[in-house]
XYZ file of C-alpha atoms in Angstrom:
581
model
C 239.862 123.708 121.453
C 239.121 123.911 125.511
C 240.846 126.075 127.867
C 242.904 123.575 129.056
C 244.876 122.426 126.069
C 244.989 125.862 124.990
C 248.051 126.108 122.718
C 251.344 127.211 124.874
C 254.032 130.012 123.501
C 256.665 126.432 123.057
C 253.785 124.442 121.153
C 253.586 126.988 118.050
C 256.994 128.095 116.370
C 256.062 130.889 113.873
C 258.472 132.251 110.652
C 257.107 135.934 109.359
C 257.833 137.382 105.969
C 259.308 133.883 104.881
C 259.782 134.834 101.383
C 258.294 132.864 98.314
C 259.403 133.390 94.666
C 256.908 132.867 91.586
C 257.537 132.236 88.419
C 258.351 136.213 87.541
C 260.836 136.581 89.406
C 258.008 138.534 91.994
C 258.660 137.424 95.862
C 255.703 137.103 98.445
C 255.452 136.958 101.940
C 254.002 134.406 104.106
C 253.708 134.134 107.507
C 253.731 130.326 109.212
C 252.794 128.419 112.015
C 253.516 124.679 112.362
C 253.751 122.321 115.097
C 257.401 122.430 117.396
C 259.619 119.956 116.753
C 260.850 118.033 114.393
C 258.136 116.048 112.325
C 255.758 116.636 108.500
C 252.369 118.094 108.651
C 249.635 118.075 106.145
C 249.269 122.409 105.791
C 246.385 124.848 105.276
C 247.629 127.355 103.034
C 245.763 130.689 102.265
C 246.160 133.363 100.085
C 244.794 137.128 99.425
C 244.281 140.588 99.362
C 243.944 141.416 103.211
C 247.484 141.955 104.341
C 248.233 139.132 107.011
C 249.748 141.901 109.198
C 246.891 143.321 110.410
C 244.483 141.890 113.022
C 241.041 141.024 113.008
C 240.706 143.218 115.660
C 242.574 146.428 114.375
C 241.442 145.540 110.637
C 237.344 144.833 110.884
C 236.754 146.294 114.751
C 232.895 145.878 114.238
C 232.846 142.576 112.615
C 235.076 141.660 115.540
C 233.068 143.172 118.318
C 229.723 141.462 117.213
C 231.700 137.945 117.345
C 232.852 138.535 120.856
C 229.331 139.604 121.551
C 227.147 136.533 119.584
C 229.269 134.021 119.028
C 231.125 133.858 122.126
C 232.489 130.057 121.667
C 234.432 131.891 118.491
C 236.784 133.447 120.552
C 236.858 130.909 123.206
C 239.984 128.729 123.390
C 242.539 130.562 122.184
C 244.374 134.001 122.860
C 242.842 135.569 120.205
C 246.211 137.494 119.657
C 246.582 135.573 115.663
C 243.261 136.073 114.672
C 243.216 137.493 110.927
C 240.840 138.284 108.876
C 238.626 135.493 107.234
C 241.857 133.244 107.876
C 241.985 130.286 110.345
C 243.295 131.044 113.693
C 246.571 128.960 114.316
C 245.935 128.281 117.580
C 243.174 126.040 116.612
C 244.766 124.370 114.317
C 248.264 124.202 114.881
C 247.676 122.046 118.494
C 245.888 118.865 116.243
C 248.940 118.671 113.751
C 248.774 121.603 110.762
C 251.058 123.809 109.622
C 249.143 127.450 108.848
C 251.001 129.471 105.998
C 249.619 133.030 105.458
C 250.172 134.119 102.724
C 250.178 138.105 100.944
C 248.756 138.257 97.401
C 250.574 139.449 94.783
C 251.182 143.417 95.516
C 248.932 143.032 98.772
C 250.649 143.601 102.364
C 255.087 142.880 102.493
C 254.158 141.166 98.685
C 255.834 142.770 96.446
C 253.882 143.279 92.134
C 251.538 144.473 91.211
C 247.811 143.750 92.781
C 245.531 142.912 89.879
C 242.871 140.981 92.320
C 241.145 137.281 91.107
C 243.123 137.504 88.068
C 244.756 134.445 86.453
C 248.096 135.012 87.779
C 246.694 135.382 91.170
C 246.098 131.985 90.250
C 249.127 130.668 88.761
C 250.963 132.431 92.239
C 248.133 130.446 94.736
C 249.143 127.012 92.825
C 252.840 127.746 92.869
C 252.482 128.367 96.544
C 250.786 125.139 97.070
C 254.023 123.451 95.803
C 256.270 125.434 97.352
C 254.819 124.552 100.314
C 254.373 120.679 100.150
C 257.999 120.626 99.196
C 258.977 121.902 102.292
C 260.556 120.063 105.380
C 257.869 120.543 107.737
C 254.964 119.596 105.382
C 253.703 116.234 104.570
C 252.862 116.924 100.952
C 249.334 117.849 101.233
C 247.565 120.715 100.951
C 244.050 122.597 102.309
C 242.927 125.703 100.963
C 240.659 126.907 103.814
C 238.872 131.049 104.471
C 236.390 132.850 103.915
C 235.361 134.792 101.096
C 238.413 136.192 98.510
C 240.149 133.391 100.428
C 237.276 130.941 99.348
C 236.718 132.211 96.006
C 240.272 131.908 94.636
C 240.311 128.644 95.864
C 237.485 127.139 92.965
C 240.498 129.155 90.241
C 243.040 127.226 91.361
C 241.474 123.941 92.276
C 240.754 124.338 88.339
C 244.493 124.094 87.542
C 244.917 120.657 88.952
C 247.725 121.277 91.207
C 249.503 117.701 92.327
C 249.722 118.396 96.078
C 245.817 119.817 96.594
C 244.286 116.947 98.459
C 241.119 119.285 99.603
C 239.424 122.376 99.502
C 237.202 124.174 101.984
C 235.235 126.755 100.232
C 234.003 128.655 103.087
C 230.836 131.590 101.628
C 233.353 132.302 98.263
C 231.833 133.023 95.010
C 232.665 131.098 92.223
C 231.121 133.695 88.598
C 232.658 136.569 88.474
C 230.012 138.005 86.653
C 226.870 136.546 87.687
C 227.414 136.225 91.902
C 229.282 139.673 91.934
C 230.395 142.370 89.386
C 226.409 142.259 87.539
C 223.394 140.799 89.200
C 221.134 139.815 86.482
C 223.444 141.608 84.047
C 222.647 144.999 86.371
C 225.674 146.547 87.431
C 226.844 146.332 91.006
C 228.637 148.726 93.036
C 230.088 146.336 95.611
C 233.504 145.737 93.751
C 234.855 149.436 93.421
C 233.864 150.100 97.085
C 235.602 147.199 98.288
C 238.855 147.965 96.780
C 238.742 151.039 98.289
C 238.203 150.042 101.251
C 239.615 146.900 101.750
C 242.057 146.222 99.221
C 244.109 149.816 98.749
C 244.338 150.353 102.269
C 246.966 147.504 102.610
C 248.383 147.755 99.281
C 252.270 146.730 99.034
C 254.111 150.326 99.095
C 251.980 152.445 101.618
C 254.709 151.417 103.814
C 254.146 154.327 106.834
C 250.823 155.232 105.690
C 249.484 152.092 106.924
C 249.117 150.022 109.885
C 251.829 148.213 111.975
C 251.195 144.837 113.215
C 250.700 144.705 116.684
C 252.702 141.108 116.997
C 256.166 141.732 115.360
C 255.475 145.860 114.854
C 256.931 145.688 111.240
C 254.469 147.799 108.537
C 251.594 145.495 107.324
C 252.132 147.305 104.171
C 255.775 146.709 103.527
C 258.391 149.012 104.543
C 258.196 150.912 101.208
C 255.937 154.627 101.502
C 255.058 155.009 97.730
C 253.083 157.826 96.494
C 249.472 157.931 96.032
C 250.595 158.048 92.132
C 253.236 155.591 92.270
C 250.801 153.360 94.669
C 247.724 153.336 91.490
C 250.972 152.437 88.979
C 250.434 149.763 91.230
C 247.349 148.082 90.986
C 244.781 147.471 88.073
C 241.437 148.770 88.314
C 239.030 146.485 88.584
C 236.679 148.250 88.509
C 237.568 150.258 84.977
C 237.317 146.741 84.061
C 234.060 146.342 84.642
C 231.861 149.318 83.736
C 234.424 148.771 80.157
C 232.773 145.284 80.285
C 229.554 145.157 80.480
C 228.430 142.080 78.567
C 229.536 138.157 79.795
C 233.669 136.853 78.278
C 236.811 136.355 78.227
C 237.856 139.011 81.396
C 235.001 137.242 83.381
C 235.392 133.829 82.204
C 239.242 134.267 83.049
C 238.864 134.892 86.743
C 235.820 132.177 86.623
C 236.610 128.255 87.475
C 235.819 125.524 84.445
C 234.313 123.461 86.721
C 234.847 120.339 84.986
C 237.844 120.459 85.662
C 237.927 120.684 89.779
C 238.196 117.382 90.506
C 239.480 117.462 94.029
C 237.648 116.653 97.273
C 235.686 119.616 98.281
C 233.303 121.058 100.575
C 231.179 124.070 99.891
C 229.667 126.918 102.596
C 226.761 128.586 101.683
C 224.929 131.471 103.464
C 221.302 131.589 103.130
C 222.075 135.331 103.826
C 224.754 135.671 101.209
C 222.683 137.647 98.763
C 224.373 139.178 96.121
C 227.874 137.636 96.481
C 227.855 134.126 98.800
C 225.329 131.909 98.246
C 224.736 131.367 94.089
C 228.486 130.551 93.473
C 228.565 128.308 96.660
C 225.162 126.313 95.098
C 226.656 126.288 91.801
C 230.004 125.410 92.490
C 228.714 122.499 94.464
C 226.084 121.042 91.729
C 228.532 122.072 88.690
C 232.486 120.552 89.975
C 233.398 117.249 88.473
C 234.313 116.312 91.805
C 232.728 112.877 93.110
C 233.644 113.750 96.544
C 231.966 116.775 97.238
C 229.239 118.181 100.117
C 227.718 121.150 100.707
C 226.425 122.674 103.861
C 223.851 125.737 104.483
C 223.560 128.023 107.038
C 222.287 132.300 108.045
C 224.040 134.166 110.470
C 226.900 136.610 109.487
C 228.734 136.745 106.974
C 232.155 136.126 109.331
C 231.026 134.183 112.125
C 230.169 130.423 111.962
C 233.702 129.994 110.316
C 235.136 130.770 113.200
C 232.444 129.054 116.137
C 233.406 125.631 117.204
C 229.814 123.996 114.544
C 231.990 125.840 111.684
C 235.701 124.489 112.663
C 234.685 121.405 113.830
C 233.071 120.524 110.491
C 236.438 122.020 108.699
C 238.228 119.410 110.982
C 236.165 116.812 110.036
C 236.322 117.374 106.502
C 240.135 118.289 106.451
C 241.098 115.754 108.763
C 239.774 113.060 106.455
C 241.337 114.087 103.220
C 244.997 115.592 104.832
C 245.385 112.964 107.600
C 243.453 109.877 106.399
C 241.807 109.727 110.099
C 238.690 107.295 109.480
C 235.947 109.592 111.085
C 233.051 108.447 108.586
C 233.593 111.727 107.039
C 232.487 109.799 103.657
C 229.116 108.386 104.574
C 227.656 111.886 105.534
C 224.713 112.884 103.524
C 226.207 115.541 100.626
C 223.975 118.213 101.676
C 223.376 119.384 105.087
C 221.616 122.733 106.142
C 219.526 124.882 108.201
C 215.675 126.255 107.508
C 215.197 128.784 109.466
C 212.533 130.207 110.458
C 210.883 133.414 111.128
C 211.744 133.453 115.408
C 215.247 133.777 113.979
C 215.536 129.827 115.285
C 216.756 126.893 112.959
C 216.286 122.921 112.094
C 219.161 121.081 110.560
C 218.681 118.383 108.609
C 220.649 116.603 105.375
C 219.626 115.469 102.315
C 221.291 113.412 99.109
C 221.352 115.811 96.494
C 220.693 119.467 95.286
C 218.175 120.514 94.486
C 216.852 118.874 97.585
C 215.127 115.385 97.052
C 211.822 115.625 98.208
C 211.741 119.404 96.610
C 207.640 120.141 95.353
C 207.593 122.256 92.757
C 205.038 124.849 93.242
C 203.459 127.903 90.920
C 201.889 130.789 92.658
C 200.507 132.904 90.312
C 200.717 136.808 89.885
C 196.795 138.355 89.798
C 197.797 141.607 88.758
C 194.409 142.631 89.815
C 194.367 142.006 93.742
C 198.051 142.373 94.089
C 197.750 138.060 95.586
C 199.931 135.385 95.082
C 198.074 132.444 94.553
C 197.775 128.975 93.097
C 194.772 129.513 90.193
C 195.760 131.304 87.176
C 193.093 133.374 85.654
C 192.391 133.914 81.784
C 191.510 137.636 81.663
C 193.712 140.636 79.640
C 195.151 142.185 82.860
C 198.093 144.941 83.086
C 199.873 146.738 85.839
C 202.058 149.162 85.894
C 204.753 150.969 88.014
C 207.873 153.836 88.040
C 210.472 151.954 86.379
C 212.645 153.389 88.799
C 210.822 153.123 91.586
C 209.395 150.454 94.195
C 206.774 148.832 92.102
C 204.236 145.717 93.232
C 204.036 143.829 96.530
C 201.955 140.591 95.396
C 200.887 139.039 98.918
C 199.623 135.311 99.502
C 196.335 134.955 101.135
C 197.120 134.474 105.433
C 198.677 130.901 105.430
C 195.951 128.734 106.475
C 198.961 125.699 107.288
C 202.119 125.669 108.046
C 204.772 125.993 104.835
C 208.345 125.039 104.313
C 210.653 126.168 101.648
C 214.435 125.857 100.963
C 215.998 126.276 97.592
C 216.420 128.013 94.265
C 213.275 130.039 92.980
C 212.536 130.874 89.958
C 209.819 133.597 88.302
C 208.194 134.026 84.719
C 207.364 137.528 83.804
C 206.042 139.194 81.160
C 206.967 142.555 81.107
C 206.823 145.234 78.852
C 208.579 149.069 78.815
C 207.542 152.593 77.512
C 211.212 152.731 76.744
C 213.871 150.584 75.383
C 215.363 148.650 78.429
C 214.121 147.827 82.075
C 215.290 146.422 85.434
C 213.560 144.153 87.788
C 214.352 143.557 90.713
C 212.275 140.723 92.554
C 212.636 140.264 96.444
C 210.547 137.533 97.493
C 209.821 138.779 101.623
C 207.229 137.188 104.372
C 204.516 139.196 106.573
C 203.243 138.658 109.811
C 199.584 138.119 110.632
C 200.295 142.182 111.973
C 201.501 143.170 108.639
C 204.767 143.626 109.537
C 207.574 142.234 107.485
C 209.777 139.697 108.833
C 213.203 140.161 108.264
C 216.353 138.117 108.764
C 219.706 138.141 109.503
C 221.751 138.847 106.388
C 225.254 138.416 106.058
C 226.717 141.280 106.141
C 223.212 143.112 106.828
C 221.319 142.380 109.461
C 217.668 143.383 108.333
C 217.271 141.217 105.128
C 214.368 139.998 103.064
C 213.905 136.302 102.463
C 215.106 136.567 99.075
C 216.390 138.625 95.791
C 216.689 137.826 91.777
C 217.483 140.514 89.678
C 217.163 140.580 85.746
C 217.780 143.756 83.063
C 215.228 142.943 80.679
C 217.411 143.345 77.615
C 219.693 140.272 78.987
C 217.040 138.137 78.977
C 218.126 135.400 76.540
C 218.898 131.818 78.832
C 221.433 129.284 77.759
C 218.664 125.586 76.884
C 221.518 123.600 78.276
C 222.426 124.703 81.358
C 219.089 126.280 82.681
C 216.350 124.372 84.097
C 213.029 125.230 85.357
C 213.571 126.167 89.105
C 217.314 128.277 87.912
C 217.451 130.013 84.421
C 221.309 130.600 83.139
C 221.147 133.754 81.660
C 223.811 134.011 78.755
C 224.425 138.178 79.780
C 226.266 137.664 75.891
C 224.361 139.901 74.214
C 222.015 143.309 74.391
C 218.154 142.659 73.286
C 216.401 146.070 73.150
C 212.491 145.740 73.916
C 209.773 147.494 71.263
C 208.319 150.378 73.999
C 204.893 149.374 74.402
C 205.508 145.512 73.515
C 205.708 142.665 75.736
C 208.357 139.905 75.980
C 208.744 136.511 78.576
C 211.378 136.694 80.401
C 212.681 134.187 83.414
C 214.230 135.765 87.015
C 216.242 133.427 88.725
C 215.456 134.079 92.802
C 218.633 132.652 94.694
C 218.058 130.327 97.185
C 216.234 130.934 100.646
C 215.061 128.740 103.498
C 212.459 129.135 105.496
C 209.327 127.685 107.796
C 206.206 130.045 107.841
C 203.758 129.543 110.023
C 199.882 129.518 109.522
C 198.501 133.107 109.420
C 201.844 134.595 107.520
C 202.128 135.933 104.277
C 204.564 135.022 101.462
C 205.200 138.076 99.161
C 207.079 138.920 96.230
C 207.472 142.397 95.380
C 208.088 143.610 91.614
C 210.338 146.473 92.177
C 212.771 149.356 89.362
C 215.135 149.996 92.489
C 217.016 148.003 95.542
C 215.091 146.564 98.349
C 215.124 148.885 101.066
C 213.344 148.668 105.052
C 212.593 151.259 106.784
C 214.778 150.381 109.855
C 217.142 152.183 110.841
C 220.068 151.469 108.860
C 223.538 148.917 109.736
C 226.583 149.910 109.637
C 230.434 147.860 109.572
C 233.815 149.513 109.713
C 235.124 147.601 106.421
C 231.816 149.018 104.272
C 231.599 152.251 102.850
C 228.635 152.780 103.136
C 225.566 151.734 105.460
C 223.419 148.762 104.658
C 219.344 149.789 104.333
C 218.291 146.072 103.781
C 220.655 144.771 100.995
C 223.516 145.185 102.705
C 226.625 146.530 100.368
C 225.491 144.464 97.701
C 223.420 148.265 95.777
C 222.663 149.141 92.294
C 222.802 152.596 92.037
C 225.715 153.453 89.208
C 224.288 156.161 87.373
C 226.353 155.282 84.293
C 224.474 151.862 84.096
C 221.373 153.084 84.998
C 220.980 156.450 83.068
C 217.176 157.511 82.796
C 216.643 158.451 79.966
C 216.309 154.366 79.592
C 215.715 153.470 82.903
C 213.027 156.054 84.326
C 209.858 154.970 82.334
C 207.456 153.106 82.613
C 207.270 148.686 83.516
C 204.258 147.446 82.650
C 203.439 143.450 83.845
C 200.860 141.293 81.606
C 198.750 138.615 82.120
C 196.062 136.593 79.714
C 195.139 133.620 79.064
C 198.231 132.515 77.184
C 200.398 134.558 79.873
C 200.411 133.980 82.850
C 203.212 135.260 85.408
C 204.091 133.124 88.785
C 206.776 132.260 90.962
C 208.161 129.159 91.237
C 208.777 128.021 95.230
C 210.666 124.868 96.541
C 208.160 123.614 99.363
C 209.055 120.333 101.099
C 206.582 117.675 102.181
C 203.732 118.495 104.821
C 204.800 115.054 105.983
C 208.225 116.094 107.572
């Protein structure tokens, strides 16, 4: 929206705290932004736990500052007074004939009830909010869902329930599999869900009242008018973390908080972030590939997790998609290629490309074998019986290619086959794909949250090595995570490790690397901080695996050994693109 057609106050009607009563009598509250005057419009709805009355600028100050400084188009053409974390800016949507509906999820903000994040109860609430909005006098009956992260992840689940009025979903950086994408990476527990709940959910829980913030727009208490004690507040939330700790294997708890892809048939645009290792990449791709919808598109960008959603590029992409399915505009949307992605380079730039499929239709699957003697990656495998060991909770071993004789382009999922033994009955593997400049300095990339991140990451607890043959692909092993298979100390086993997708154009003279580690990657640069994150970030963002209860030293502090022989040939599988491009 340009300065000349910026929304004027009399062009938008705002209704604060509109009640929506659920089937069990719990009342949720919504803020509604709609065009002034009579008429019916499609609605963009979001439902989440971050407090609809908390401004982006107040609740996420460092993220907002980055948005202002690095993405000026994201904040231009709006007064930004209605900006709210990870949902659409009504000033950029209402003038185009949309109603924007923001609902505080159950137990959060100004909505009463008990918080139970990502639960079936929340999914049913979202379903009911969709159908409620469709019946309002200002609505055409068509509802679209749009938003980032939590506001995206819940779209997968509710779409599987098939609400009649849901016309399209735009899932912008939202995980889909609660076990594999969020809580247990390769079977190794991530502490991010614990810290996220403390920093971003409990701080705006309904009932904090005077202990919480006030809306800079209305002056209302963001967390409701009632002020409860800490003990009372604790009784009104279900502990995500206790459930995660109590369920180290995949099962009912995770499946009921993850979608049945076979039932998702609504048109969808899934937008993932190449830098989203640890939360918002794998799920966007899996959701695109596995959903039953015939009308589905995948977009892959880079940069800060929250930023591209608000840029002119992001807003226009969302509008092109939603205008077609919610308004019926003949804008050529369905003629677009099904996959749109950015091929990154080592200088922080990118090239926009398209394709018809995922993995990309012209992928050349290439094996780089691990030379355990010289710590190299090469196109040929040796036959000698060789082992190489490292501290099972240490920095591991780095394998590097020779300097590339010609440029190399990679885009898609990666995987590794290893042969591993341990001095104990288990081991954790942290695989990090890396790029090194001719001077030996590592090239780091802007992650979704961490400004300095490696190229790609993958994880596996070796006792979780069992795979599902029906869902596994050579380039993306799918681990069942439904049983522990302890190791016999000293006896090697074959493992396939999923490494989340990436893209990179590597110049000649650079090196590609694979680190096989026993702990999270860390760089040696200054740490980064965000106001909504509990700890400083050292290369993996907040997606770390340092829970001592999950990784007791008696099991995980031994020695891990890699094996190679005539019949055991460890390799890294990479998705190279043809040189003719």
